Coordinates of C-alpha atoms in Angstrom, one line a residue:
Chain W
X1 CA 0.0 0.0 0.0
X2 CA 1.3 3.2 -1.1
X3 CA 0.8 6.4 1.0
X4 CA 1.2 9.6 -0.9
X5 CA 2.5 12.6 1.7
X6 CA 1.9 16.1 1.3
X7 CA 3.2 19.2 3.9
X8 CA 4.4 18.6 7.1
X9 CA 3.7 14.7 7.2
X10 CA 6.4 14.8 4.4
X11 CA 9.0 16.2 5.9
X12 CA 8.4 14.1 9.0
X13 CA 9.1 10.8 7.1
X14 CA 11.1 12.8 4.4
X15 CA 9.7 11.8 1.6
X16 CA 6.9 12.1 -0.5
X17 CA 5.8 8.6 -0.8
X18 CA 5.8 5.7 2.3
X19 CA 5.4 2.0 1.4
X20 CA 3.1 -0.2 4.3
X21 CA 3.4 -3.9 4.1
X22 CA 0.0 -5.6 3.3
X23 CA 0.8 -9.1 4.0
X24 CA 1.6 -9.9 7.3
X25 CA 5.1 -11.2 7.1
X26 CA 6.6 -8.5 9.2
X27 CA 4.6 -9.8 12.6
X28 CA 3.1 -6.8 12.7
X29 CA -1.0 -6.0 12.4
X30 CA -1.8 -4.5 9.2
X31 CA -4.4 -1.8 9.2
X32 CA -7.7 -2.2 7.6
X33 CA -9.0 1.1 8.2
X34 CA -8.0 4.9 8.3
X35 CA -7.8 5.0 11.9
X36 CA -5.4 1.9 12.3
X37 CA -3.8 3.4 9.5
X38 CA -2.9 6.4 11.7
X39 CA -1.9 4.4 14.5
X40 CA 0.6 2.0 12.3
X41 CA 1.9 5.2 10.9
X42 CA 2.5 6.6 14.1
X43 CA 4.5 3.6 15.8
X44 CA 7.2 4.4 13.2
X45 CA 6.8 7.8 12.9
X46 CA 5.8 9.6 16.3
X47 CA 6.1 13.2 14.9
X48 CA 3.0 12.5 12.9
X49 CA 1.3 11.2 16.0
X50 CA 1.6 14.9 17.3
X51 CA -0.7 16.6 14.5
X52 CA -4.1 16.6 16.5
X53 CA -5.5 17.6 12.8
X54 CA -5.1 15.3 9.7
X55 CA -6.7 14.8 6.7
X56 CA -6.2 11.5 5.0
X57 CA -8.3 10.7 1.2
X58 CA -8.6 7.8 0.3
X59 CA -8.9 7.2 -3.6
X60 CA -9.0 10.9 -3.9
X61 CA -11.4 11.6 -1.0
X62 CA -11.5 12.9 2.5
X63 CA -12.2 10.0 4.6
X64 CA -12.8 9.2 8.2
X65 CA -11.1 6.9 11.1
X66 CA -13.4 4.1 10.7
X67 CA -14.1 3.6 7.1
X68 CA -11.7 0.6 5.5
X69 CA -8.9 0.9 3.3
X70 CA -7.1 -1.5 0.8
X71 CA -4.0 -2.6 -0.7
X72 CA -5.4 -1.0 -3.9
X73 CA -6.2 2.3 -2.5
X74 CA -4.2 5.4 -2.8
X75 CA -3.6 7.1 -0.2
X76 CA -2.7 10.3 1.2
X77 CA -2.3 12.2 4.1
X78 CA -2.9 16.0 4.1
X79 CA -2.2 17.8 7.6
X80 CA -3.0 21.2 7.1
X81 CA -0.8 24.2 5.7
X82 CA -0.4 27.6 7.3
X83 CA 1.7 29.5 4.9
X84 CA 0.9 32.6 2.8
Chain A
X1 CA -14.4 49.2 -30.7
X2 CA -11.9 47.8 -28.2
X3 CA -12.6 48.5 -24.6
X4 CA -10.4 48.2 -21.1
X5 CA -12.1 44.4 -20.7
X6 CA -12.5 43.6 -24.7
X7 CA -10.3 40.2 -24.3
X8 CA -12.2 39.1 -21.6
X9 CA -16.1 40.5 -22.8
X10 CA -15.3 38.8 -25.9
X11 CA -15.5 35.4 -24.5
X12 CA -18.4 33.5 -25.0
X13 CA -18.8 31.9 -21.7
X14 CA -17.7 35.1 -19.8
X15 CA -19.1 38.2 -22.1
X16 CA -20.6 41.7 -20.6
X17 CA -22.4 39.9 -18.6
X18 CA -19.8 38.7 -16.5
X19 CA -17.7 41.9 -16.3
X20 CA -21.2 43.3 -15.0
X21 CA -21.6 41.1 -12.0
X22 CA -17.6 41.8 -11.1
X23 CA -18.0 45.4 -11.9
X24 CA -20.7 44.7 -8.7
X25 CA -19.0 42.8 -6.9
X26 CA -17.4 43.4 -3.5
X27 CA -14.1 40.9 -2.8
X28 CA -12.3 41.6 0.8
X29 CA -8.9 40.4 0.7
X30 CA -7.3 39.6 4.1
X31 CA -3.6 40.2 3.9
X32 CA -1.7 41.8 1.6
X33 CA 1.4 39.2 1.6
X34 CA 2.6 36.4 -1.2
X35 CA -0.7 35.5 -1.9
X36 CA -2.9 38.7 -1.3
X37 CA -1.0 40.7 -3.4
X38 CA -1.3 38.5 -7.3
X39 CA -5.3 38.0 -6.0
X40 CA -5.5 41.8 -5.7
X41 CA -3.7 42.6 -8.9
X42 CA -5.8 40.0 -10.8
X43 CA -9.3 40.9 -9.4
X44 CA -8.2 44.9 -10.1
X45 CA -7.0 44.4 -13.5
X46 CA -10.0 42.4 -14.8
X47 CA -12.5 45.2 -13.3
X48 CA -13.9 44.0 -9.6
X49 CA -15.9 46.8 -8.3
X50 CA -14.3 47.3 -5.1
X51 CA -12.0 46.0 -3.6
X52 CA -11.2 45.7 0.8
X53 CA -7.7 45.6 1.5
X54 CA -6.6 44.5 5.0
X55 CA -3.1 44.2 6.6
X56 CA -1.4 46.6 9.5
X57 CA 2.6 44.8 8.5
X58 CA 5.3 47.1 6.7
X59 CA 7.4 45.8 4.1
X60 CA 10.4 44.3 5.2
X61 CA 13.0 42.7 2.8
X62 CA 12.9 39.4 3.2
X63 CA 8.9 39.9 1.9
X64 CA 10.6 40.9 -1.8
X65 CA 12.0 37.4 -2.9
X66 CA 7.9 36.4 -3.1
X67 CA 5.6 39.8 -2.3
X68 CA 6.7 41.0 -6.2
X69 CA 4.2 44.1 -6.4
X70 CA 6.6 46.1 -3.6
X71 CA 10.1 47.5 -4.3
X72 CA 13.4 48.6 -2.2
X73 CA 11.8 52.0 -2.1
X74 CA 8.8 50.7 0.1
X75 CA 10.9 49.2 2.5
X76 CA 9.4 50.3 6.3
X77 CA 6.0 51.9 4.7
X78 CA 2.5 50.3 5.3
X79 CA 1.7 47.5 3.2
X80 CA -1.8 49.0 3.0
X81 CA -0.1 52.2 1.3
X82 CA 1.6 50.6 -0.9
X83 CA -0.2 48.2 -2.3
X84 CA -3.4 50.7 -2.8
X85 CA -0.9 53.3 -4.4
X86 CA 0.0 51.0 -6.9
X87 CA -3.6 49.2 -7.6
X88 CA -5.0 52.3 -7.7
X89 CA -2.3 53.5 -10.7
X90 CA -3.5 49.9 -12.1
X91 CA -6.9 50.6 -12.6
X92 CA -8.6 54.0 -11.6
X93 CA -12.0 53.1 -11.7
X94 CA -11.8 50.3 -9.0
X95 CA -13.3 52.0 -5.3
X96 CA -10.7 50.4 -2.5
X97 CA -11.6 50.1 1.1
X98 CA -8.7 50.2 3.0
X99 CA -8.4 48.2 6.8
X100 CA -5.5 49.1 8.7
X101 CA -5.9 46.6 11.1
X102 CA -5.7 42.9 11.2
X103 CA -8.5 40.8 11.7
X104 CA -9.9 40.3 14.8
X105 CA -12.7 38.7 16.7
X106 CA -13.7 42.1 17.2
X107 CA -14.0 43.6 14.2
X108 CA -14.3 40.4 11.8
X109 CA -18.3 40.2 11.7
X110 CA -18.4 43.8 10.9
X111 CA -16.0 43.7 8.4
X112 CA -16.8 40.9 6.6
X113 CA -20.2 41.9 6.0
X114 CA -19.5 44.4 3.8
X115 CA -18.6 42.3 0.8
X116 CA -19.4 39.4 -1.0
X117 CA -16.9 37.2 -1.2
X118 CA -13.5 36.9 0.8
X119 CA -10.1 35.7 0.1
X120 CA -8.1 34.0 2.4
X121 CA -4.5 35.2 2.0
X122 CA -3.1 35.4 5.8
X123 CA 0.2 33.1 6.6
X124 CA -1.4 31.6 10.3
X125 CA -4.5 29.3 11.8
X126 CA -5.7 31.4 14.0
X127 CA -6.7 33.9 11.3
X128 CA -7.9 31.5 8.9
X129 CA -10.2 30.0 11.8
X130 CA -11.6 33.5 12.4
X131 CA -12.3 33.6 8.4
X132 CA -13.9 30.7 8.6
X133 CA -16.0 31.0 11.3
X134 CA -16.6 34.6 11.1
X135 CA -18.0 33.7 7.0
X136 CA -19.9 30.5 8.1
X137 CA -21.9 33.0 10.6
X138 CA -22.7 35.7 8.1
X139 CA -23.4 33.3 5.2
X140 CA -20.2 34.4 2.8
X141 CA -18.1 32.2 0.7
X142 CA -14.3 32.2 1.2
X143 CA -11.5 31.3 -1.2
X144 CA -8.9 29.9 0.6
X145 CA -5.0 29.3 -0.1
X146 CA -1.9 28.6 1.7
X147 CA 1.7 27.2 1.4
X148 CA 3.6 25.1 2.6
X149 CA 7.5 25.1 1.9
X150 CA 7.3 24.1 -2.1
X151 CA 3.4 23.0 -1.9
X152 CA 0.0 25.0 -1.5
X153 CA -4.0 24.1 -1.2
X154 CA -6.6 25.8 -2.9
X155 CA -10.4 25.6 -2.4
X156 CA -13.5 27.6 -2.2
X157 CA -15.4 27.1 1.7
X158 CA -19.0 27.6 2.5
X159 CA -20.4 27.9 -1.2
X160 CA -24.1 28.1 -1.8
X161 CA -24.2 25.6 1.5
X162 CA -20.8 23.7 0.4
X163 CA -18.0 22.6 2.9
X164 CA -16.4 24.5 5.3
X165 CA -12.4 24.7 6.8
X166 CA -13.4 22.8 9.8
X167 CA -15.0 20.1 7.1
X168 CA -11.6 19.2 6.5
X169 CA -9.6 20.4 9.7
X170 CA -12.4 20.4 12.5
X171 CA -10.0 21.7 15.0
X172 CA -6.5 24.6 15.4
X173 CA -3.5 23.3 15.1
X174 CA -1.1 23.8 17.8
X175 CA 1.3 26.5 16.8
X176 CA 4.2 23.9 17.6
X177 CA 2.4 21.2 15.4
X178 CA 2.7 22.9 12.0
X179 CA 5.2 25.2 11.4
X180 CA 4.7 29.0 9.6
X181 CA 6.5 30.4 6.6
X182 CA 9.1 32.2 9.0
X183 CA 9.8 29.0 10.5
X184 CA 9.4 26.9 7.5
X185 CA 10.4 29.0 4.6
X186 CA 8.5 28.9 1.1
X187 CA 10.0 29.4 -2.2
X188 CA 9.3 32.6 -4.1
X189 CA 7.1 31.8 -6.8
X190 CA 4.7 29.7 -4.8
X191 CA 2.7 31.8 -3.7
X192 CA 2.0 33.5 -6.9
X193 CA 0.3 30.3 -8.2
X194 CA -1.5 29.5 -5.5
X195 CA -2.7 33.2 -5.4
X196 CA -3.7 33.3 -8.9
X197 CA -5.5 30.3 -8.9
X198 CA -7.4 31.8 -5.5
X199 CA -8.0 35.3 -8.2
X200 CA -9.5 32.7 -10.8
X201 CA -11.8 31.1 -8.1
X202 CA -12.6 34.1 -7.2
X203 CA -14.0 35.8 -10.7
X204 CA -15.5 32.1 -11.4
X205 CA -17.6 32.6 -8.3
X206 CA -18.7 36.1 -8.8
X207 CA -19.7 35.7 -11.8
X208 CA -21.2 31.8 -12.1
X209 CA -18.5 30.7 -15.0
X210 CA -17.1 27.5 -14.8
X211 CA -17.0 25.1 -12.1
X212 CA -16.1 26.3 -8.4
X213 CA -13.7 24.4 -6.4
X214 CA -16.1 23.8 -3.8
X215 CA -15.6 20.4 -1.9
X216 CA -12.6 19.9 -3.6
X217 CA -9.2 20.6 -2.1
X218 CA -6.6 21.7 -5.2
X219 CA -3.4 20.2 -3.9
X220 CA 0.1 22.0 -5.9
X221 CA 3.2 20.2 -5.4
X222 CA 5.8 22.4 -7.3
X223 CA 8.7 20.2 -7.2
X224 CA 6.9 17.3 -9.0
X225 CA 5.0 19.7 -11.0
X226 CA 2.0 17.9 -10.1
X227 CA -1.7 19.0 -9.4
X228 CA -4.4 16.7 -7.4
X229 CA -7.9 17.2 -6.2
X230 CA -9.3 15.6 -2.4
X231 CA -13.2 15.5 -3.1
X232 CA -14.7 16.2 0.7
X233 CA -18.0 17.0 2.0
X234 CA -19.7 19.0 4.2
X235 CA -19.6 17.8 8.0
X236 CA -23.0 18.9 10.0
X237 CA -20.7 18.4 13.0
X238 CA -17.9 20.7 12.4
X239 CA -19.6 23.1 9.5
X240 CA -22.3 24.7 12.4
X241 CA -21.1 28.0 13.7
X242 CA -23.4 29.7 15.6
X243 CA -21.0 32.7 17.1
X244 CA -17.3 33.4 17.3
X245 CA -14.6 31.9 19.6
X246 CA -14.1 33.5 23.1
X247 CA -10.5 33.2 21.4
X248 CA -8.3 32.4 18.6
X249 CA -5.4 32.4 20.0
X250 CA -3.6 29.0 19.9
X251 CA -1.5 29.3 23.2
X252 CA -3.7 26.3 25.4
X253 CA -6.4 28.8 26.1
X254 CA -4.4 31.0 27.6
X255 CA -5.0 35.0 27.0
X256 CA -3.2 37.8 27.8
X257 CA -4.4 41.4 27.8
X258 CA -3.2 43.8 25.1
X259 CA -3.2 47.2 24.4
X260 CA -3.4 49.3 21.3
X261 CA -0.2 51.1 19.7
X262 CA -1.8 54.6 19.9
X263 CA -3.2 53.6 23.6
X264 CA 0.0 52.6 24.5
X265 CA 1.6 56.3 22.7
X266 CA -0.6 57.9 25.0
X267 CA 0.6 56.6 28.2
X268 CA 4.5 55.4 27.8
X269 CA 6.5 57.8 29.9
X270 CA 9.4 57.2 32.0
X271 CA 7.6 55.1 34.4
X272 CA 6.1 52.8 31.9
X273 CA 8.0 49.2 32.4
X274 CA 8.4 47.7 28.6
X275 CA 10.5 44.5 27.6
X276 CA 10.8 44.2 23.7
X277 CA 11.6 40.7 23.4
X278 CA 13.3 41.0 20.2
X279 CA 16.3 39.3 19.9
X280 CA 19.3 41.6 20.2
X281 CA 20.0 42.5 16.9
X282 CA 16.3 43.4 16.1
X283 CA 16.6 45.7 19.2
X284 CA 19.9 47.5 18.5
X285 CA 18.4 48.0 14.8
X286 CA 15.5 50.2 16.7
X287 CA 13.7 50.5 20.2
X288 CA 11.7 52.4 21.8
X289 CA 13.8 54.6 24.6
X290 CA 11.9 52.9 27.6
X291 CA 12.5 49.7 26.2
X292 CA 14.5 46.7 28.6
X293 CA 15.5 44.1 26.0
X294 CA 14.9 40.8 27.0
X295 CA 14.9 38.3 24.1
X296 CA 12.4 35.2 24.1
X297 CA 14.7 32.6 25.2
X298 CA 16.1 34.3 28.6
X299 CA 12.5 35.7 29.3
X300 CA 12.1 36.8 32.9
X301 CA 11.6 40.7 34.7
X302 CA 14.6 42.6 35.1
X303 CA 14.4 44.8 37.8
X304 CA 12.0 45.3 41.0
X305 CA 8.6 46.2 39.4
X306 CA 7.9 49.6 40.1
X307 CA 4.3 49.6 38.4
X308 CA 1.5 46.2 38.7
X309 CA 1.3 46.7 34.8
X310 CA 4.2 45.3 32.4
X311 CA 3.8 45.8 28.8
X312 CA 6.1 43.6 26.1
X313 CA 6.8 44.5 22.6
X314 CA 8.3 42.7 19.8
X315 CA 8.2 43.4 15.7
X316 CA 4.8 42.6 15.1
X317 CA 2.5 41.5 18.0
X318 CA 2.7 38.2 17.7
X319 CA 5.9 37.0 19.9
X320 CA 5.1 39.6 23.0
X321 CA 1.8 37.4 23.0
X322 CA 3.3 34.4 23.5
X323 CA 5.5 36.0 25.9
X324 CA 3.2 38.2 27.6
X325 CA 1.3 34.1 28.8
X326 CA 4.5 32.7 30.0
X327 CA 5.5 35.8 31.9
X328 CA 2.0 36.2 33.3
X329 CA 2.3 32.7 34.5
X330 CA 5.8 33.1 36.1
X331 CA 5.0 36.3 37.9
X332 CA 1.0 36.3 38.6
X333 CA 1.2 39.2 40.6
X334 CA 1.9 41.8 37.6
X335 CA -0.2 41.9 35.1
X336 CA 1.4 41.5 31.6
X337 CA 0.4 44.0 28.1
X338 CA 0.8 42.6 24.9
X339 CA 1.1 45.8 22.6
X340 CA -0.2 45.3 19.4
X341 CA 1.0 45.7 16.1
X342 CA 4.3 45.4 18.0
X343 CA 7.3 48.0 16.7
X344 CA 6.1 48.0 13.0
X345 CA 2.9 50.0 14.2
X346 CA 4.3 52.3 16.8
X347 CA 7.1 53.2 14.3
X348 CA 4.5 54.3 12.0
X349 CA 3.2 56.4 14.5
X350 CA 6.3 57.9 15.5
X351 CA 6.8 58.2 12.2
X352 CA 4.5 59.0 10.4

């Protein structure tokens, strides 16, 4: 599953695009939704734990904590951006 | 014949009848920065009727590698000055409406009523909250933008019932979350695309051409050259605003008093107790005669207070807030002043 990062979430993992295993040969549990998403995201990456607000779009749309994401999906994670 | 709008009344999709409704149109544009500045210089070209400028900063010279409409000759004058002066050599039939202020809680409802339409062009969250809120309350569409380092977002909230900011971001950011264009840096030409594709929202909206990027999040990435759209949708939970914040300040709830420039003129004498919490170089640049300088990172009171009341000054407001809250909370019994506008507004007044 590919994650495509934008703003601050990319210069947290510095880069603009994150692999996540789908098969569950690294022992670890593999998220099936959003929110799970987050919190896998978040073990390896604690910085992104700390934004209290951030979008994620799944297929190219905002989507929530619970709903459930695929291998297929594309994926992105949007925290917002102050700059002007 | 050929007239000032010919190449744009000669479209078939836009015609007289679009430079009509933006000859009556009212656009406020809140700061006059990277991205205010191509927005206003779009919107004035192409014939908007009038036009709200708002921003109380001067131009400094590290705004010139992106803020392209001022020169080395504007350095230290108002934004607001400038930026009129020049618009109004653009195009002389447009009526301004200048607001030298920034906005507030306090004057945000009263403002934004006054026009149609408003475009979001400030560089922090607690502004763009006030926007936000401040539109959903009075019913007014926003076109928002901001940056982020080589990246920006575009999108039009609270269209004809359409999504709002907290549809996508129901809550503020803490300041030490997300960091700012001072902090973060953004390269030069940035903002210029994200604030001309905020003008084009803008004239699509006003006059009902095209499709408006409402419930749709543009995302610009400049270094891959690459454009995407987040489809998202209004949230009854987060879209309700029924009245303003008690705050917008991002500091955990915490508010400090403040005081206005010209209030604070009025009473500084040689009693008044000031820190400008600059750092050292901005103070030895220029400070006020009363001033103590004690930068952010060695914050702390001087000398035996002689008055309860301790005012604190920096450049432009925002870091004597932020100091103003931790000194309150180290010495409760004083009470601390945040003076606003910092140095950039009292040098205008004692300079004017």
């Amino acid at each position: 599953m590919t994650i495509l990062l934008f703003g601050i979430a990319k210069d947290i993992v510095g880069s603009p695009t994150l692999s996540v295993p789908t098969s569950s040969v690294t022992g670890k549990k593999i998220p099936k939704t959003v929110g799970e998403l987050k919190t896998f995201l978040s073990g390896t990456y604690p910085e992104l734990n700390k934004l209290s607000s951030m979008a994620v779009a799944v297929n190219h749309n905002y989507a929530e904590d619970h709903e459930v994401i695929n291998s297929y999906d594309e994926i992105a994670l949007i925290p917002p951006v102050s700059g002007g | 014949m050929d007239h000032r709008y010919t190449r744009q009344t000669q479209l078939k999709d836009f015609g007289p009848e679009g430079q009509q409704k933006l000859a009556n149109s009212k656009v406020l544009v809140v700061g006059l920065g990277g991205l205010g500045l191509p927005v206003l210089q779009y919107l004035n070209a192409m014939g908007v009727g009038t036009l709200g400028l708002m921003d109380q900063d001067v131009v400094e010279l590290h705004n010139l590698q992106r803020q392209v409409l001022y020169t080395e000759k504007d350095l230290g004058r108002l934004k607001l000055e400038v930026a009129h002066e020049t618009l109004q050599s653009q195009n002389s039939t447009t009526h301004f409406k200048l607001h030298d202020t920034f906005l507030t809680r306090e004057n945000a409802l009263e403002t934004i009523k006054q026009y149609d339409l408003v475009v979001d062009a400030t560089d922090n969250f607690p502004t763009r909250y006030l926007i936000n809120d401040a539109c959903v309350i009075l019913d007014k569409p926003f076109v928002y933008g901001a940056l982020h380092g080589f990246e920006g977002h575009v999108s039009v909230f609270n269209y004809k019932n359409g999504p709002t900011y907290r549809c996508l971001y129901p809550n503020m950011p803490r300041p030490e979350e997300v960091p700012n264009c001072n902090e973060n840096g953004v390269l030069g030409v940035v903002p210029g695309i994200i604030g001309t594709l905020q003008a084009l929202e803008a004239v699509k909206l006003l006059t009902g051409v095209g499709e408006v990027l409402s419930g749709k999040l543009l995302l610009f990435d400049g270094l891959a050259q690459q454009f995407s759209k987040i489809g998202f949708k209004r949230n009854p939970l987060h879209s309700k605003v029924e009245a303003l914040q008690d705050s917008y300040d991002p500091l955990d709830c915490s508010t400090v008093a403040t005081i206005t420039a010209e209030d604070f003129q009025s009473i500084l004498g040689e009693d008044t107790m000031l820190l400008d919490v600059r750092t050292p170089d901005e103070f030895n640049e220029n400070h006020l005669k009363e001033a103590i300088n004690v930068p952010m990172d060695q914050l702390m009171v001087p000398k035996p207070v002689k008055s309860e009341k301790i005012y604190v000054i920096c450049q432009s407001g925002q870091r004597s807030e932020t100091a103003a809250v931790q000194l309150q909370k180290q010495y409760p019994d004083s009470t601390f002043i945040s003076v606003l506008g910092g140095m950039n507004k009292m040098m205008t007044l004692i300079f004017p």
